[in-house]
Short mmCIF file of C-alpha atoms in Angstrom, two decimals:
data_model
loop_
_atom_site.label_atom_id
_atom_site.label_comp_id
_atom_site.label_asym_id
_atom_site.label_seq_id
_atom_site.Cartn_x
_atom_site.Cartn_y
_atom_site.Cartn_z
CA MET E 1 -91.21 -68.79 -147.70
CA ARG E 2 -89.39 -64.69 -147.46
CA ARG E 3 -90.87 -64.59 -143.89
CA GLN E 4 -91.41 -68.33 -142.52
CA VAL E 5 -88.37 -68.71 -141.94
CA PRO E 6 -85.96 -65.82 -140.10
CA LEU E 7 -89.48 -66.08 -138.09
CA PHE E 8 -88.82 -69.71 -137.87
CA ILE E 9 -84.68 -69.09 -137.07
CA THR E 10 -85.24 -66.54 -134.48
CA PHE E 11 -88.18 -69.22 -132.66
CA PHE E 12 -85.60 -71.93 -132.73
CA VAL E 13 -82.61 -70.11 -131.67
CA GLY E 14 -85.19 -68.25 -129.18
CA THR E 15 -86.42 -70.79 -128.10
CA LEU E 16 -82.45 -73.12 -127.97
CA LEU E 17 -81.22 -70.68 -126.13
CA ILE E 18 -83.47 -69.38 -123.30
CA VAL E 19 -84.08 -73.49 -123.18
CA SER E 20 -80.02 -74.08 -122.17
CA VAL E 21 -79.67 -71.88 -119.55
CA PHE E 22 -81.67 -74.41 -118.15
CA ILE E 23 -80.84 -77.93 -118.84
CA PRO E 24 -76.73 -77.69 -117.73
CA PRO E 25 -75.86 -81.15 -120.59
CA MET E 26 -76.90 -77.96 -122.78
CA GLU E 27 -74.99 -75.79 -121.44
CA ASN E 28 -72.09 -75.79 -124.53
CA LEU E 29 -74.88 -75.14 -126.59
CA GLY E 30 -75.55 -71.66 -125.53
CA GLU E 31 -71.81 -70.64 -125.63
CA ASP E 32 -71.80 -72.42 -128.91
CA PHE E 33 -74.27 -69.83 -130.38
CA THR E 34 -72.32 -67.37 -128.44
CA LEU E 35 -68.91 -68.21 -130.78
CA PHE E 36 -70.84 -68.12 -133.77
CA PHE E 37 -72.25 -64.55 -133.06
CA ASP E 38 -68.48 -63.66 -132.17
CA ILE E 39 -67.86 -65.20 -135.64
CA ILE E 40 -71.01 -63.49 -137.60
CA ALA E 41 -69.88 -59.64 -135.69
CA VAL E 42 -66.36 -59.55 -137.47
CA PHE E 43 -67.85 -58.84 -140.14
CA ALA E 44 -69.11 -56.29 -138.37
CA PHE E 45 -65.35 -54.45 -138.63
CA PHE E 46 -64.78 -54.94 -142.49
CA LEU E 47 -68.44 -53.65 -142.73
CA GLY E 48 -67.86 -50.88 -141.00
CA GLY E 49 -64.09 -50.86 -142.54
CA GLY E 50 -65.75 -50.25 -145.60
CA ASN E 51 -68.31 -48.01 -144.69
CA LEU E 52 -66.08 -45.31 -143.53
CA LEU E 53 -63.88 -46.12 -146.92
CA ARG E 54 -66.78 -45.13 -148.56
CA VAL E 55 -68.10 -42.81 -147.61
CA HIS E 56 -64.65 -40.96 -147.07
CA LEU E 57 -63.12 -41.42 -150.26
CA THR E 58 -67.05 -40.21 -151.54
CA LYS E 59 -65.81 -37.06 -150.11
CA LEU E 60 -62.72 -36.65 -152.05
CA TYR E 61 -63.25 -37.81 -154.92
CA ARG E 62 -66.54 -34.99 -155.16
CA LYS E 63 -63.71 -32.07 -153.07
CA SER E 64 -66.96 -31.84 -150.51
CA PRO E 65 -66.05 -29.11 -147.55
CA ASP E 66 -63.58 -29.92 -145.71
CA TRP E 67 -62.05 -33.27 -147.44
CA GLY E 68 -59.22 -31.92 -145.89
CA PHE E 69 -59.78 -34.10 -142.69
CA SER E 70 -61.55 -37.21 -144.73
CA VAL E 71 -57.51 -37.18 -145.75
CA VAL E 72 -56.29 -37.62 -142.33
CA THR E 73 -59.57 -39.86 -141.87
CA VAL E 74 -58.43 -42.41 -144.84
CA VAL E 75 -54.58 -41.92 -144.61
CA GLY E 76 -54.44 -42.64 -140.37
CA PHE E 77 -56.30 -45.30 -140.84
CA PHE E 78 -54.38 -47.13 -142.96
CA LEU E 79 -51.71 -46.51 -141.27
CA MET E 80 -53.18 -48.04 -138.11
CA LEU E 81 -54.35 -50.34 -140.13
CA ALA E 82 -50.64 -51.93 -142.29
CA ALA E 83 -49.07 -50.66 -138.34
CA GLY E 84 -51.79 -53.33 -136.21
CA LEU E 85 -51.33 -55.82 -139.31
CA PHE E 86 -47.73 -56.49 -140.44
CA LYS E 87 -46.44 -55.47 -137.11
CA ILE E 88 -44.23 -52.96 -137.87
CA GLY E 89 -41.34 -52.69 -135.73
CA ASN E 90 -42.69 -55.71 -133.15
CA PRO E 91 -40.00 -56.55 -131.49
CA GLY E 92 -41.46 -60.01 -131.30
CA ASP E 93 -42.21 -62.43 -133.90
CA ILE E 94 -45.46 -62.08 -136.39
CA SER E 95 -47.57 -63.73 -133.31
CA ALA E 96 -46.40 -61.43 -130.43
CA SER E 97 -49.45 -59.33 -129.60
CA VAL E 98 -50.31 -56.19 -131.66
CA THR E 99 -49.37 -54.16 -128.84
CA ALA E 100 -46.61 -55.25 -127.86
CA GLU E 101 -43.85 -51.69 -126.20
CA GLY E 102 -41.63 -50.80 -128.41
CA SER E 103 -44.09 -51.20 -131.85
CA MET E 104 -45.39 -48.86 -134.54
CA PHE E 105 -48.82 -49.09 -133.52
CA GLN E 106 -48.45 -49.14 -130.15
CA THR E 107 -46.49 -46.44 -130.60
CA MET E 108 -49.50 -44.37 -132.16
CA PHE E 109 -51.79 -45.29 -129.76
CA ASN E 110 -49.51 -43.79 -126.56
CA ASN E 111 -48.52 -40.75 -128.62
CA VAL E 112 -51.21 -39.86 -130.73
CA VAL E 113 -54.84 -42.07 -130.47
CA LEU E 114 -54.12 -41.95 -126.32
CA PRO E 115 -53.30 -37.75 -126.40
CA LEU E 116 -56.28 -36.73 -128.77
CA GLN E 117 -59.10 -38.62 -126.63
CA SER E 118 -58.19 -37.52 -123.27
CA THR E 119 -58.58 -33.80 -124.67
CA MET E 120 -61.16 -34.36 -126.52
CA TYR E 121 -62.64 -35.81 -123.17
CA ALA E 122 -60.94 -33.20 -120.57
CA LEU E 123 -63.58 -30.39 -122.50
CA LEU E 124 -65.67 -31.59 -121.44
CA ALA E 125 -65.31 -30.13 -117.99
CA PHE E 126 -65.73 -27.27 -119.74
CA PHE E 127 -69.41 -27.51 -121.33
CA ILE E 128 -70.04 -29.31 -118.38
CA ALA E 129 -69.18 -25.72 -115.66
CA SER E 130 -70.86 -23.77 -118.37
CA ALA E 131 -74.84 -26.01 -119.05
CA SER E 132 -74.56 -25.75 -114.56
CA TYR E 133 -74.32 -22.14 -114.48
CA ARG E 134 -77.18 -22.12 -117.38
CA ALA E 135 -79.73 -24.59 -116.54
CA PHE E 136 -79.72 -25.57 -112.41
CA ARG E 137 -81.99 -22.58 -111.87
CA ALA E 138 -84.26 -23.48 -109.21
CA LYS E 139 -87.25 -21.89 -111.67
CA ASN E 140 -89.91 -24.37 -110.17
CA ARG E 141 -90.38 -27.73 -107.23
CA GLU E 142 -88.44 -30.05 -108.83
CA ALA E 143 -85.50 -28.06 -110.88
CA THR E 144 -84.59 -26.56 -107.38
CA ILE E 145 -85.03 -30.88 -105.45
CA LEU E 146 -82.40 -30.95 -108.72
CA LEU E 147 -80.51 -28.35 -107.29
CA VAL E 148 -79.99 -29.15 -104.34
CA ALA E 149 -79.32 -32.40 -104.50
CA ALA E 150 -77.01 -31.94 -106.86
CA PHE E 151 -75.34 -29.23 -105.04
CA ILE E 152 -74.66 -31.90 -101.95
CA ILE E 153 -73.57 -33.57 -104.13
CA LEU E 154 -70.75 -31.17 -105.69
CA LEU E 155 -70.09 -30.68 -101.97
CA GLY E 156 -69.52 -33.92 -100.60
CA ARG E 157 -66.78 -35.26 -102.95
CA THR E 158 -64.64 -32.71 -102.42
CA PRO E 159 -63.32 -32.28 -98.86
CA PHE E 160 -65.09 -28.29 -98.08
CA GLY E 161 -67.57 -30.72 -97.36
CA MET E 162 -66.63 -32.13 -94.52
CA MET E 163 -64.88 -28.54 -93.64
CA LEU E 164 -67.73 -27.11 -93.76
CA THR E 165 -70.16 -29.05 -91.66
CA ALA E 166 -67.54 -30.76 -89.18
CA TRP E 167 -69.43 -28.19 -86.56
CA ILE E 168 -72.38 -30.83 -86.42
CA PRO E 169 -72.07 -32.85 -83.38
CA ASP E 170 -71.55 -36.76 -84.14
CA SER E 171 -74.92 -37.46 -82.65
CA TRP E 172 -76.80 -35.53 -86.11
CA SER E 173 -73.41 -36.60 -88.26
CA VAL E 174 -75.83 -37.47 -91.05
CA LEU E 175 -76.26 -33.85 -92.17
CA GLN E 176 -72.90 -33.31 -92.79
CA VAL E 177 -72.32 -32.79 -96.06
CA PRO E 178 -70.50 -36.10 -97.35
CA ASN E 179 -73.08 -37.32 -95.24
CA LEU E 180 -76.34 -36.21 -97.53
CA ALA E 181 -74.25 -36.34 -100.53
CA ILE E 182 -74.20 -40.91 -99.95
CA TRP E 183 -77.77 -40.36 -98.55
CA ILE E 184 -78.46 -39.82 -101.93
CA MET E 185 -76.84 -41.75 -103.70
CA ASN E 186 -77.36 -44.85 -101.03
CA SER E 187 -81.90 -44.03 -100.28
CA PRO E 188 -83.36 -41.91 -103.37
CA ASN E 189 -81.06 -42.52 -106.00
CA LEU E 190 -80.59 -46.88 -105.25
CA ALA E 191 -84.76 -46.51 -105.61
CA GLY E 192 -84.70 -44.85 -108.08
CA GLN E 193 -81.95 -47.18 -110.13
CA ARG E 194 -83.25 -50.27 -108.36
CA ALA E 195 -86.67 -49.16 -110.80
CA ILE E 196 -85.71 -48.07 -113.26
CA LEU E 197 -83.68 -52.05 -113.78
CA ILE E 198 -87.21 -53.70 -112.35
CA GLY E 199 -88.25 -51.89 -115.47
CA ILE E 200 -86.45 -52.47 -118.43
CA GLY E 201 -85.60 -56.33 -117.44
CA LEU E 202 -90.10 -56.80 -117.92
CA GLY E 203 -89.30 -54.73 -120.84
CA VAL E 204 -86.75 -56.60 -122.43
CA VAL E 205 -88.31 -60.02 -120.94
CA SER E 206 -91.52 -58.93 -122.88
CA MET E 207 -90.34 -57.39 -125.78
CA SER E 208 -87.61 -60.95 -126.39
CA LEU E 209 -90.49 -63.01 -126.12
CA ARG E 210 -93.01 -60.90 -128.63
CA ILE E 211 -89.74 -61.88 -130.86
CA ILE E 212 -89.29 -65.03 -130.27
CA LEU E 213 -93.25 -65.13 -130.37
CA GLY E 214 -92.94 -64.00 -134.31
CA ILE E 215 -95.69 -61.60 -132.94
CA GLU E 216 -93.01 -57.54 -132.81
CA ARG E 217 -91.69 -57.92 -136.81
CA THR E 218 -90.47 -54.68 -137.01
CA TYR E 219 -86.17 -56.36 -137.09
CA LEU E 220 -87.74 -58.09 -140.24
CA GLY E 221 -88.88 -54.16 -142.43
CA ASP E 222 -92.13 -55.40 -141.37
CA ASP E 223 -93.96 -52.47 -138.70
CA ARG E 224 -97.36 -54.93 -138.38
CA MET C 1 -69.13 -40.67 -89.74
CA ILE C 2 -66.31 -39.65 -91.98
CA PRO C 3 -63.70 -37.71 -90.82
CA PHE C 4 -62.27 -34.49 -91.41
CA GLU C 5 -59.20 -34.16 -92.55
CA PRO C 6 -57.06 -30.81 -93.45
CA ILE C 7 -56.23 -29.08 -96.41
CA ARG C 8 -52.69 -29.65 -97.07
CA LEU C 9 -51.90 -26.09 -98.44
CA PHE C 10 -48.51 -25.43 -96.76
CA ALA C 11 -47.17 -28.74 -95.83
CA PHE C 12 -44.31 -28.62 -97.45
CA GLY C 13 -43.18 -26.09 -95.48
CA GLY C 14 -44.22 -22.57 -94.81
CA PHE C 15 -46.43 -20.20 -96.87
CA ASN C 16 -47.39 -21.32 -100.59
CA VAL C 17 -47.05 -18.25 -102.27
CA PRO C 18 -47.81 -19.68 -105.84
CA ILE C 19 -51.28 -21.93 -104.20
CA VAL C 20 -52.03 -18.56 -102.32
CA ILE C 21 -52.38 -16.16 -105.27
CA SER C 22 -53.78 -18.56 -107.56
CA LEU C 23 -56.46 -18.89 -104.76
CA LEU C 24 -57.10 -14.94 -104.14
CA ILE C 25 -56.95 -14.64 -107.97
CA ILE C 26 -60.27 -17.27 -108.15
CA GLY C 27 -61.49 -15.67 -105.38
CA GLY C 28 -61.19 -12.87 -106.50
CA GLY C 29 -62.82 -12.92 -110.00
CA MET C 30 -65.33 -14.70 -107.96
CA LEU C 31 -66.29 -12.14 -105.93
CA TRP C 32 -65.79 -10.08 -108.97
CA LEU C 33 -68.79 -12.02 -110.35
CA LEU C 34 -70.80 -12.25 -107.24
CA ILE C 35 -70.85 -8.67 -107.49
CA ARG C 36 -72.12 -8.49 -111.09
CA SER C 37 -74.64 -11.13 -110.16
CA LEU C 38 -76.11 -8.56 -107.75
CA LYS C 39 -77.20 -6.48 -110.44
CA ALA C 40 -78.96 -8.86 -112.13
CA LYS C 41 -76.30 -10.12 -114.65
CA GLU C 42 -75.82 -12.97 -116.88
CA VAL C 43 -71.90 -14.25 -116.57
CA ASP C 44 -70.52 -14.92 -120.14
CA ARG C 45 -69.74 -18.56 -120.90
CA ARG C 46 -66.32 -17.93 -122.60
CA ILE C 47 -65.51 -16.29 -118.42
CA VAL C 48 -67.22 -20.05 -117.36
CA PHE C 49 -64.01 -21.80 -119.23
CA VAL C 50 -61.73 -19.01 -118.30
CA PHE C 51 -62.42 -19.87 -114.75
CA ILE C 52 -62.71 -23.92 -115.12
CA PHE C 53 -59.48 -23.36 -116.97
CA ALA C 54 -57.46 -21.57 -113.66
CA ALA C 55 -59.28 -23.93 -111.08
CA VAL C 56 -58.00 -27.03 -112.43
CA SER C 57 -54.44 -25.57 -114.26
CA ALA C 58 -53.94 -24.28 -110.69
CA PRO C 59 -53.60 -27.02 -108.63
CA LEU C 60 -51.54 -29.29 -111.51
CA LEU C 61 -49.13 -26.00 -111.53
CA PHE C 62 -49.04 -26.14 -107.80
CA GLU C 63 -49.30 -29.33 -106.69
CA ILE C 64 -51.91 -28.41 -104.47
CA THR C 65 -53.27 -31.37 -102.91
CA PHE C 66 -56.28 -33.01 -100.08
CA ASP C 67 -55.72 -36.10 -98.23
CA GLU C 68 -58.34 -38.63 -98.36
CA THR C 69 -59.55 -41.37 -96.56
CA ALA C 70 -60.76 -44.20 -97.58
CA THR C 71 -65.35 -44.64 -97.39
CA PRO C 72 -66.20 -48.39 -96.70
CA ILE C 73 -67.50 -48.81 -100.04
CA VAL C 74 -63.59 -48.03 -101.40
CA LYS C 75 -62.82 -49.70 -98.13
CA GLY C 76 -64.73 -53.54 -99.16
CA VAL C 77 -62.55 -53.14 -102.24
CA PHE C 78 -59.07 -52.70 -100.31
CA GLU C 79 -60.17 -55.04 -97.88
CA LYS C 80 -61.19 -58.46 -100.31
CA ILE C 81 -57.31 -57.90 -102.23
CA GLU C 82 -55.83 -57.63 -98.30
CA ASN C 83 -57.01 -60.82 -96.58
CA MET C 84 -57.69 -62.84 -99.48
CA PRO C 85 -54.57 -65.74 -99.38
CA GLU C 86 -51.94 -64.61 -101.54
CA ARG C 87 -51.48 -66.75 -105.43
CA SER C 88 -55.41 -65.92 -105.15
CA ARG C 89 -56.21 -64.97 -108.77
CA ILE C 90 -57.44 -62.43 -109.28
CA VAL C 91 -58.54 -60.51 -112.72
CA ILE C 92 -58.34 -56.92 -113.55
CA ALA C 93 -60.58 -55.46 -117.06
CA PHE C 94 -59.56 -53.49 -118.27
CA ASP C 95 -62.94 -52.04 -120.57
CA PHE C 96 -62.35 -48.45 -120.99
CA ASP C 97 -60.56 -46.08 -123.98
CA PRO C 98 -57.75 -43.28 -123.07
CA ALA C 99 -60.82 -41.20 -123.51
CA MET C 100 -62.66 -43.14 -119.68
CA ALA C 101 -58.17 -43.02 -118.80
CA PRO C 102 -58.03 -40.63 -116.84
CA GLU C 103 -60.68 -41.24 -115.00
CA VAL C 104 -60.57 -44.69 -113.86
CA GLN C 105 -56.51 -46.03 -114.27
CA PRO C 106 -55.58 -44.71 -111.47
CA MET C 107 -57.47 -47.02 -110.21
CA ALA C 108 -55.95 -49.89 -112.68
CA ASN C 109 -52.50 -49.42 -110.84
CA ALA C 110 -53.47 -48.48 -107.54
CA VAL C 111 -55.14 -52.08 -107.79
CA ILE C 112 -52.36 -53.71 -110.31
CA ARG C 113 -49.53 -52.71 -107.20
CA HIS C 114 -51.94 -54.04 -104.48
CA ALA C 115 -52.12 -57.12 -105.65
CA LEU C 116 -49.14 -57.91 -106.68
CA ALA C 117 -47.19 -57.03 -103.69
CA LYS C 118 -50.00 -58.61 -102.00
CA ASN C 119 -48.49 -62.10 -103.45
CA HIS C 120 -52.00 -62.34 -105.76
CA ARG C 121 -51.85 -63.37 -109.48
CA LEU C 122 -52.95 -61.58 -112.34
CA ILE C 123 -55.04 -62.76 -115.16
CA PHE C 124 -55.58 -59.94 -117.37
CA ILE C 125 -58.76 -59.09 -120.15
CA SER C 126 -59.87 -56.65 -122.22
CA LEU C 127 -63.99 -56.22 -124.45
CA TRP C 128 -62.61 -53.21 -126.14
CA ALA C 129 -60.62 -52.80 -128.46
CA THR C 130 -58.43 -50.04 -126.75
CA GLY C 131 -58.31 -51.85 -124.10
CA GLN C 132 -55.80 -53.55 -125.29
CA ALA C 133 -53.73 -51.20 -125.57
CA LEU C 134 -53.94 -49.71 -122.41
CA MET C 135 -53.53 -52.80 -120.23
CA ASP C 136 -50.05 -53.67 -122.31
CA LYS C 137 -48.70 -50.11 -121.16
CA THR C 138 -50.01 -50.09 -117.66
CA ILE C 139 -48.28 -53.45 -117.74
CA SER C 140 -45.07 -52.67 -119.43
CA GLU C 141 -45.31 -49.44 -117.42
CA ILE C 142 -45.86 -50.71 -113.72
CA ILE C 143 -44.53 -54.39 -113.69
CA PRO C 144 -41.06 -54.75 -114.71
CA ALA C 145 -39.72 -51.68 -112.82
CA GLU C 146 -41.65 -52.36 -109.15
CA PHE C 147 -42.15 -55.70 -109.50
CA PRO C 148 -39.34 -57.39 -111.04
CA GLN C 149 -39.81 -60.46 -110.18
CA LYS C 150 -42.86 -61.05 -111.63
CA GLN C 151 -43.13 -63.12 -114.48
CA ASP C 152 -45.38 -63.16 -117.56
CA GLY C 153 -47.21 -66.58 -117.06
CA ILE C 154 -46.99 -67.20 -113.77
CA ASP C 155 -47.83 -64.06 -111.97
CA TYR C 156 -49.74 -62.86 -114.64
CA VAL C 157 -50.78 -62.49 -117.84
CA SER C 158 -52.56 -61.31 -120.12
CA LEU C 159 -55.46 -62.50 -122.86
CA GLY C 160 -55.90 -59.43 -124.47
CA TYR C 161 -58.81 -58.32 -126.19
CA LYS C 162 -62.13 -60.51 -127.16
CA ALA C 163 -64.94 -59.11 -129.67
CA GLY C 164 -67.89 -60.12 -129.29
CA ASN C 165 -69.14 -58.24 -126.14
CA GLU C 166 -71.94 -59.88 -123.09
CA GLY C 167 -70.97 -62.75 -125.37
CA VAL C 168 -67.69 -63.04 -124.27
CA LEU C 169 -68.45 -62.87 -120.74
CA ASN C 170 -71.78 -65.81 -121.42
CA VAL C 171 -68.67 -68.16 -122.94
CA ILE C 172 -65.73 -67.65 -120.35
CA VAL C 173 -68.24 -68.15 -117.17
CA SER C 174 -67.66 -71.38 -117.90
CA ASN C 175 -65.05 -72.19 -120.30
CA VAL C 176 -62.55 -69.90 -120.31
CA LYS C 177 -59.75 -71.55 -122.87
CA LYS C 178 -62.73 -72.05 -125.31
CA MET C 179 -63.30 -68.14 -125.85
CA PHE C 180 -59.52 -67.40 -125.34
CA PRO C 181 -57.75 -71.17 -126.67
CA THR C 182 -54.02 -68.57 -126.33
CA ASP C 183 -53.18 -65.63 -124.22
CA VAL C 184 -52.06 -62.61 -126.56
CA ASN C 185 -48.48 -63.59 -126.70
CA GLY C 186 -49.53 -66.55 -128.85
CA VAL C 187 -48.98 -69.13 -126.09
CA PRO C 188 -51.75 -72.09 -125.89
CA LEU C 189 -54.14 -71.50 -122.03
CA THR C 190 -52.73 -74.30 -120.97
CA ASP C 191 -49.25 -74.12 -121.31
CA ILE C 192 -49.64 -71.11 -118.46
CA ALA C 193 -48.68 -71.90 -115.25
CA ILE C 194 -51.41 -69.20 -113.73
CA PHE C 195 -54.57 -71.56 -115.88
CA ASN C 196 -53.34 -74.66 -113.56
CA GLY C 197 -56.66 -76.24 -112.19
CA VAL C 198 -58.55 -72.91 -113.94
CA ARG C 199 -61.67 -74.08 -116.44
CA SER C 200 -63.53 -71.44 -116.12
CA MET C 201 -64.50 -68.10 -114.50
CA LYS C 202 -65.52 -69.52 -111.07
CA ASP C 203 -62.72 -70.65 -110.82
CA VAL C 204 -60.86 -67.46 -109.70
CA ASP C 205 -61.15 -65.54 -106.90
CA MET C 206 -61.47 -61.84 -107.86
CA VAL C 207 -62.79 -59.82 -110.55
CA MET C 208 -62.00 -56.20 -110.54
CA ALA C 209 -63.17 -55.08 -113.62
CA VAL C 210 -62.55 -51.31 -114.33
CA GLY C 211 -64.22 -49.11 -117.39
CA GLY C 212 -67.53 -46.83 -117.47
CA GLY C 213 -69.12 -48.02 -120.46
CA LYS C 214 -70.27 -50.93 -122.38
CA PRO C 215 -70.09 -53.59 -122.42
CA GLY C 216 -67.89 -52.62 -118.76
CA PRO C 217 -68.54 -53.62 -114.50
CA LYS C 218 -72.00 -53.65 -114.38
CA GLU C 219 -71.90 -56.63 -117.57
CA TRP C 220 -69.38 -58.59 -115.31
CA VAL C 221 -70.92 -58.12 -112.31
CA LEU C 222 -74.47 -59.37 -114.26
CA PHE C 223 -73.18 -62.57 -116.57
CA VAL C 224 -69.72 -63.54 -113.95
CA GLY C 225 -70.96 -62.27 -110.41
CA ASP C 226 -74.43 -63.38 -110.56
CA ALA C 227 -73.58 -66.55 -112.38
CA PRO C 228 -73.81 -69.32 -110.06
CA GLY C 229 -70.59 -70.20 -108.72
CA GLY C 230 -69.46 -66.62 -109.19
CA PRO C 231 -66.33 -65.34 -108.62
CA PRO C 232 -67.31 -62.01 -105.93
CA VAL C 233 -67.12 -58.36 -108.45
CA ALA C 234 -65.42 -54.79 -107.23
CA VAL C 235 -66.26 -52.30 -109.96
CA GLY C 236 -63.78 -48.87 -110.27
CA VAL C 237 -66.29 -47.11 -112.33
CA ALA C 238 -66.21 -43.66 -114.03
CA ALA C 239 -67.96 -40.55 -111.74
CA VAL C 240 -70.93 -40.27 -114.20
CA VAL C 241 -71.77 -43.80 -113.93
CA ALA C 242 -71.01 -44.87 -110.38
CA PRO C 243 -74.73 -43.86 -109.55
CA GLN C 244 -75.62 -46.76 -111.62
CA MET C 245 -73.89 -49.23 -109.55
CA TYR C 246 -75.22 -48.68 -107.10
CA PRO C 247 -78.03 -51.13 -106.69
CA TYR C 248 -75.95 -54.03 -106.70
CA TYR C 249 -73.87 -52.85 -103.63
CA PRO C 250 -73.70 -54.86 -101.17
CA LYS C 251 -74.64 -58.07 -102.61
CA GLN C 252 -73.42 -58.21 -105.80
CA VAL C 253 -70.23 -56.01 -105.94
CA LEU C 254 -67.62 -56.23 -103.02
CA GLY C 255 -67.37 -52.47 -103.13
CA ILE C 256 -66.66 -49.61 -106.06
CA LEU C 257 -63.98 -46.89 -107.07
CA GLY C 258 -66.71 -44.06 -108.45
CA GLY C 259 -64.82 -41.96 -110.45
CA ILE C 260 -61.77 -39.60 -109.14
CA LYS C 261 -61.84 -39.98 -105.60
CA GLY C 262 -62.77 -43.28 -105.50
CA ALA C 263 -58.74 -43.69 -106.92
CA ALA C 264 -57.70 -41.53 -104.55
CA GLU C 265 -59.18 -42.49 -101.58
CA TYR C 266 -57.67 -46.40 -102.59
CA GLU C 267 -54.25 -44.96 -103.70
CA SER C 268 -54.85 -43.22 -99.57
CA GLU C 269 -55.54 -47.02 -98.57
CA LEU C 270 -52.30 -48.28 -100.22
CA LEU C 271 -50.25 -45.50 -98.87
CA HIS C 272 -50.84 -45.67 -95.83
CA ASN C 273 -50.58 -49.45 -95.85
CA TYR C 274 -48.07 -49.70 -98.24
CA PRO C 275 -45.42 -46.83 -97.22
CA ARG C 276 -42.91 -49.24 -100.17
CA PHE C 277 -45.74 -46.85 -102.76
CA ALA C 278 -44.78 -43.32 -102.27
CA GLU C 279 -42.55 -43.07 -104.49
CA GLN C 280 -45.20 -43.63 -106.43
CA ASP C 281 -47.54 -41.40 -109.13
CA THR C 282 -50.72 -41.12 -107.75
CA PRO C 283 -52.51 -39.85 -110.34
CA GLY C 284 -56.15 -40.26 -108.33
CA LEU C 285 -54.64 -37.80 -105.36
CA ARG C 286 -53.09 -35.09 -107.78
CA MET C 287 -56.02 -35.45 -109.57
CA MET C 288 -58.80 -34.50 -105.86
CA GLY C 289 -57.54 -30.70 -106.13
CA PRO C 290 -58.77 -29.82 -109.49
CA GLN C 291 -61.77 -32.10 -109.37
CA THR C 292 -62.00 -29.95 -106.03
CA LEU C 293 -61.64 -26.36 -107.01
CA ALA C 294 -63.31 -26.66 -110.58
CA HIS C 295 -66.46 -28.03 -108.39
CA VAL C 296 -66.49 -25.13 -105.81
CA VAL C 297 -65.32 -22.64 -108.66
CA ILE C 298 -69.01 -24.33 -110.82
CA MET C 299 -70.76 -23.93 -107.63
CA ALA C 300 -69.52 -20.68 -107.09
CA PHE C 301 -71.74 -20.28 -111.00
CA ILE C 302 -74.29 -22.53 -109.80
CA ILE C 303 -75.08 -19.65 -106.80
CA PHE C 304 -74.10 -16.64 -109.14
CA GLY C 305 -77.17 -17.92 -111.66
CA ASN C 306 -79.83 -18.05 -110.12
CA LEU C 307 -78.71 -14.87 -108.10
CA ALA C 308 -79.41 -13.35 -110.92
CA PHE C 309 -81.81 -15.18 -112.25
CA PHE C 310 -84.07 -13.92 -109.07
CA ILE C 311 -82.54 -10.45 -109.16
CA GLY C 312 -82.98 -9.96 -112.03
CA GLY C 313 -87.60 -10.60 -111.83
CA ARG C 314 -87.07 -13.49 -114.59
CA HIS C 315 -88.83 -15.25 -112.06
CA LYS C 316 -91.86 -13.51 -112.20
CA GLU C 317 -91.60 -14.21 -116.53
CA LYS C 318 -94.21 -16.78 -117.65
CA ARG C 319 -93.05 -20.12 -118.88
CA LEU C 320 -94.91 -22.65 -121.71
#
């Protein structure tokens, strides 16, 4: 029974949702199931928050290395949670948007979260530059093709690309760097991306059928 | 195909000394590295970091800007908004976080300005928890200051964030009120003028999905734009995501604003057609300076790396 009940639920819901797409009167069923999913997904927030606290409070209790960072995490978590739940400093009443301008939540978001996340992402520029220097070497034929394509795209995304190749006559304008960059995106990239997408699509259909029909059971903790 | 546009290094009257000095320092450094590479010496990564820092900060400090011209893939989005009848409803999706914001926020700003200038109505929505805060920030910074006559609920409305990823799109494509019974301020959708006659996403005139992660623009195309009777979808995405959107252009996607360059092209088109926005900040155009110089520096380092690699004879080494 431990196996048969989940397998039956999966088969029943999966089949129902597929059928609901093709039969208009059953369209609402698909919407309702999505709403049920949303309700279940809400509990993931509790699970996520609880897990974060468990991990960091354990680190604090054991005074593990770098426990100071855990203090920042836990304090930040509760501060944002309180600011959002009780809508501290919110210009409207309790029904107003949690992110209303002037609220403590929005102030902390604008002045702490926003600059910190932007800074972290901006650091990528340095690492990408360093990685490009080390990785883009014409070691073999494939690496050379990658290198040339990257070079054209990089140059094509700047005004210098056109400056360098503006002398090429209009009849050969496809050889101008920005147009070469567009060609790379529109032809080889497009072909590759579409092939990948079609492959993924077929894979998803195949895997979904295997799960609905009970052939694939690894999600039940069964490795057969 | 793409017209040649000169660099505006001397655009502000005469000789711009700081810019020329910055470029000379960067160029001189590059020359030194070239000579080192010709002697087959590798460059320390800290030197790479210093040059990237200089290449990014000099254009920001001295406002090195470049003229941009909208390419057809960007112009498609601009012309759609330009040619739609007044009071059309446009959904603007804020599916990004602060990390991605510097790249895609300029697109959202430019599209909002353009749509409101054309007297269209805007519906803001986010599938990312962090999107709602960015959305409210954008609304409060742009609309009251630049469009004081526009009213919440009549000309624009924010539905806020809803958890559920693609599931949310799956529902709103046939029934918006089922997933969003109220707007972000708790006002029932039935009391909001902008939703009169709107049952589902099929009743809006266009979707502008701005983002780059998952769920994001791609999901808007697959779940909303591709639904039978679904609205046309345009996307504004981070540069790394743009190649993934090309398979959908032009039949499933009106146009693609890819990275800072896409934003700069849209801003350029907006300024060209609406000179009233000349006083507003144009972060896309402003950030094309750092991006251009950073690209040039990265390309130079790729050349140096290969020079050192071949001159040093490392290409002959046997690899596993």
